[in-house]
XYZ file of N, CA and C in Angstrom:
315
model
N 7.477 6.297 17.454
C 8.256 6.034 18.661
C 8.753 4.589 18.639
N 9.747 4.349 19.445
C 10.300 3.008 19.563
C 9.345 2.133 20.365
N 9.615 0.865 20.341
C 8.773 -0.073 21.075
C 9.345 -0.392 22.456
N 10.282 0.426 22.907
C 10.856 0.215 24.225
C 11.098 1.552 24.910
N 11.269 1.476 26.209
C 11.569 2.675 26.994
C 12.726 2.336 27.914
N 13.701 3.216 27.970
C 14.853 3.012 28.842
C 14.538 3.659 30.186
N 14.707 2.902 31.228
C 14.477 3.419 32.575
C 15.834 3.849 33.136
N 16.154 5.118 32.983
C 17.449 5.647 33.410
C 17.515 5.735 34.927
N 18.706 5.543 35.462
C 18.925 5.626 36.905
C 18.587 7.016 37.437
N 18.775 8.041 36.625
C 18.517 9.410 37.090
C 17.027 9.680 37.341
N 16.148 8.814 36.864
C 14.713 8.971 37.140
C 14.388 8.631 38.592
N 15.274 7.911 39.249
C 14.992 7.408 40.589
C 14.588 8.509 41.566
N 15.317 9.609 41.578
C 15.006 10.692 42.526
C 13.606 11.235 42.299
N 13.203 11.341 41.046
C 11.852 11.828 40.739
C 10.813 10.803 41.166
N 11.056 9.541 40.832
C 10.085 8.484 41.126
C 9.939 8.270 42.626
N 11.028 8.375 43.377
C 10.963 8.185 44.832
C 10.053 9.203 45.512
N 9.874 10.365 44.923
C 9.054 11.416 45.530
C 7.563 11.231 45.269
N 7.210 10.279 44.406
C 5.802 10.032 44.085
C 5.250 8.916 44.953
N 3.944 8.969 45.218
C 3.319 7.870 45.944
C 3.138 6.686 44.981
N 2.875 5.486 45.503
C 2.809 4.291 44.652
C 1.805 4.385 43.496
N 0.665 5.026 43.718
C -0.329 5.142 42.647
C 0.206 6.004 41.499
N 0.898 7.066 41.859
C 1.467 7.950 40.830
C 2.641 7.283 40.111
N 3.413 6.488 40.837
C 4.513 5.751 40.197
C 3.946 4.799 39.152
N 2.888 4.092 39.525
C 2.256 3.167 38.581
C 1.744 3.924 37.357
N 1.079 5.038 37.570
C 0.557 5.831 36.450
C 1.694 6.340 35.569
N 2.797 6.747 36.188
C 3.949 7.251 35.442
C 4.566 6.154 34.578
N 4.783 4.991 35.155
C 5.383 3.875 34.408
C 4.472 3.450 33.262
N 3.178 3.360 33.514
C 2.245 2.986 32.446
C 2.207 4.051 31.352
N 2.309 5.317 31.740
C 2.355 6.391 30.743
C 3.622 6.283 29.901
N 4.726 5.895 30.523
C 5.970 5.697 29.769
C 5.806 4.578 28.747
N 5.199 3.477 29.157
C 4.970 2.367 28.220
C 4.060 2.793 27.077
N 2.979 3.487 27.425
C 2.049 3.943 26.387
C 2.738 4.888 25.413
N 3.524 5.804 25.943
C 4.195 6.787 25.094
C 5.235 6.118 24.195
N 5.956 5.140 24.737
C 6.956 4.427 23.935
C 6.295 3.652 22.804
N 5.114 3.120 23.077
C 4.435 2.291 22.074
C 3.703 3.110 21.021
N 2.998 4.148 21.446
C 2.121 4.845 20.498
C 2.425 6.336 20.343
N 3.264 6.887 21.204
C 3.527 8.319 21.150
C 2.495 9.136 21.902
N 1.570 8.473 22.557
C 0.526 9.143 23.345
C 0.414 8.456 24.700
N -0.205 9.146 25.644
C -0.451 8.554 26.954
C -1.749 9.112 27.510
N -2.274 8.413 28.516
C -3.524 8.850 29.135
C -3.294 10.111 29.958
N -4.377 10.763 30.267
C -4.337 11.984 31.087
C -3.744 11.648 32.456
N -2.812 12.486 32.910
C -2.174 12.295 34.208
C -2.520 13.466 35.118
N -2.475 13.207 36.436
C -2.681 14.326 37.356
C -1.480 15.268 37.249
N -1.614 16.449 37.802
C -0.627 17.512 37.597
C 0.781 17.120 38.050
N 0.891 16.516 39.207
C 2.206 16.154 39.748
C 2.867 15.084 38.881
N 2.110 14.056 38.529
C 2.647 12.980 37.693
C 2.988 13.498 36.307
N 2.197 14.419 35.795
C 2.458 14.980 34.474
C 3.763 15.781 34.458
N 4.047 16.480 35.542
C 5.315 17.220 35.629
C 6.491 16.239 35.587
N 6.373 15.145 36.342
C 7.432 14.130 36.329
C 7.559 13.504 34.942
N 6.427 13.235 34.310
C 6.453 12.594 32.992
C 7.064 13.499 31.929
N 6.838 14.791 32.026
C 7.342 15.720 31.013
C 8.861 15.662 30.907
N 9.545 15.626 32.048
C 11.012 15.548 31.995
C 11.470 14.195 31.454
N 10.764 13.140 31.807
C 11.104 11.808 31.305
C 10.791 11.711 29.816
N 9.710 12.325 29.392
C 9.308 12.302 27.985
C 10.392 12.914 27.097
N 10.974 14.011 27.543
C 12.044 14.646 26.767
C 13.222 13.698 26.590
N 13.576 12.970 27.649
C 14.682 12.014 27.556
C 14.304 10.849 26.645
N 13.057 10.403 26.708
C 12.604 9.316 25.837
C 12.701 9.725 24.372
N 12.315 10.952 24.073
C 12.403 11.443 22.692
C 13.858 11.535 22.244
N 14.729 11.991 23.132
C 16.152 12.078 22.806
C 16.729 10.679 22.566
N 16.394 9.725 23.444
C 16.873 8.349 23.284
C 16.408 7.760 21.959
N 15.154 8.021 21.610
C 14.614 7.507 20.353
C 15.343 8.123 19.161
N 15.619 9.414 19.234
C 16.354 10.085 18.163
C 17.760 9.506 18.024
N 18.435 9.302 19.144
C 19.773 8.714 19.110
C 19.737 7.314 18.501
N 18.727 6.526 18.869
C 18.599 5.168 18.341
C 18.357 5.194 16.835
N 17.500 6.095 16.378
C 17.227 6.201 14.942
C 18.476 6.622 14.177
N 19.250 7.549 14.733
C 20.491 7.972 14.083
C 21.483 6.821 14.004
N 21.561 6.021 15.064
C 22.455 4.867 15.056
C 22.005 3.850 14.013
N 20.713 3.601 13.921
C 20.189 2.672 12.913
C 20.485 3.176 11.508
N 20.297 4.463 11.279
C 20.583 5.040 9.959
C 22.060 4.906 9.610
N 22.916 5.166 10.575
C 24.355 5.050 10.345
C 24.729 3.602 10.037
N 24.195 2.660 10.807
C 24.473 1.246 10.557
C 23.941 0.807 9.201
N 22.764 1.285 8.838
C 22.177 0.950 7.543
C 23.070 1.456 6.407
N 23.580 2.658 6.565
C 24.470 3.232 5.554
C 25.776 2.446 5.466
N 26.324 2.054 6.611
C 27.557 1.263 6.602
C 27.349 -0.090 5.943
N 26.218 -0.712 6.192
C 25.908 -1.989 5.546
C 25.774 -1.795 4.048
N 25.112 -0.734 3.657
C 24.946 -0.459 2.228
C 26.301 -0.251 1.560
N 27.188 0.485 2.213
C 28.518 0.718 1.654
C 29.291 -0.590 1.506
N 29.144 -1.454 2.489
C 29.912 -2.695 2.469
C 29.405 -3.668 1.414
N 28.107 -3.842 1.327
C 27.571 -4.904 0.482
C 27.163 -4.456 -0.906
N 27.080 -3.195 -1.177
C 26.665 -2.736 -2.499
C 27.825 -2.192 -3.323
N 29.022 -2.598 -3.022
C 30.169 -2.116 -3.777
C 30.145 -2.696 -5.186
N 30.417 -1.853 -6.152
C 30.469 -2.313 -7.534
C 31.855 -2.817 -7.888
N 32.831 -2.471 -7.083
C 34.194 -2.880 -7.401
C 34.653 -4.072 -6.567
N 33.735 -4.834 -6.023
C 34.133 -6.003 -5.255
C 34.707 -7.052 -6.185
N 35.617 -7.807 -5.675
C 36.224 -8.869 -6.469
C 35.720 -10.194 -5.938
N 34.867 -10.800 -6.691
C 34.237 -12.035 -6.259
C 35.260 -13.150 -6.139
N 36.263 -13.155 -7.009
C 37.176 -14.287 -7.072
C 38.464 -14.093 -6.291
N 38.634 -12.992 -5.622
C 39.827 -12.796 -4.801
C 39.584 -13.330 -3.397
N 39.433 -14.611 -3.315
C 39.203 -15.268 -2.033
C 40.391 -16.165 -1.720
N 40.412 -16.722 -0.564
C 41.453 -17.677 -0.217
C 41.146 -18.969 -0.964
N 42.085 -19.468 -1.761
C 41.838 -20.706 -2.501
C 41.678 -21.880 -1.545
N 40.796 -22.827 -1.855
C 40.573 -23.948 -0.947
C 41.770 -24.898 -0.868
N 42.504 -25.055 -1.971
C 43.661 -25.952 -1.989
C 44.897 -25.115 -2.307
N 45.470 -24.531 -1.309
C 46.555 -23.574 -1.541
C 47.831 -24.225 -2.041
N 48.068 -25.475 -1.755
C 49.284 -26.139 -2.230
C 49.211 -26.468 -3.714
N 48.022 -26.600 -4.251
C 47.845 -26.990 -5.644
C 47.400 -25.837 -6.528
N 47.566 -24.626 -6.078
C 47.043 -23.485 -6.810
C 48.182 -22.645 -7.358
N 48.065 -22.262 -8.605
C 49.002 -21.307 -9.179
C 48.486 -19.916 -8.863
N 49.299 -19.143 -8.204
C 48.866 -17.800 -7.838
C 49.694 -16.772 -8.571
N 49.185 -15.606 -8.652
C 49.889 -14.497 -9.280
C 50.810 -13.793 -8.295
N 50.672 -14.104 -7.033
C 51.484 -13.424 -6.031
C 52.908 -13.952 -6.076
N 53.807 -13.165 -5.624
C 55.216 -13.504 -5.647
C 55.616 -13.958 -4.253
N 55.352 -15.211 -3.929
C 55.669 -15.731 -2.604
C 56.837 -16.680 -2.698
N 57.644 -16.703 -1.711
C 58.824 -17.575 -1.678
C 58.629 -18.688 -0.665
N 57.556 -19.385 -0.743
C 57.322 -20.470 0.207
C 57.371 -21.793 -0.472
């Protein structure tokens, strides 16, 4: 699991229906689940609320992992090219450089 948990606005309606002790238990369970993939035993009402949030947490984590994989692949494509041209850079002294380009300046 990721080391963070996103607190979505849509959780508000569920959280508002819980008493303060259950809200605290729910939030702590979210932190525990985000950190280790496990959480302490919850009472029945809090567990029902956590189950719907847990599904969203798993989805968010999956989306994040897919984004990281995609970014990793893009970085690999960019920096591991075998056909890169090391010397096709902007010359530091452009007025004193003979270039192969056909410029009329």
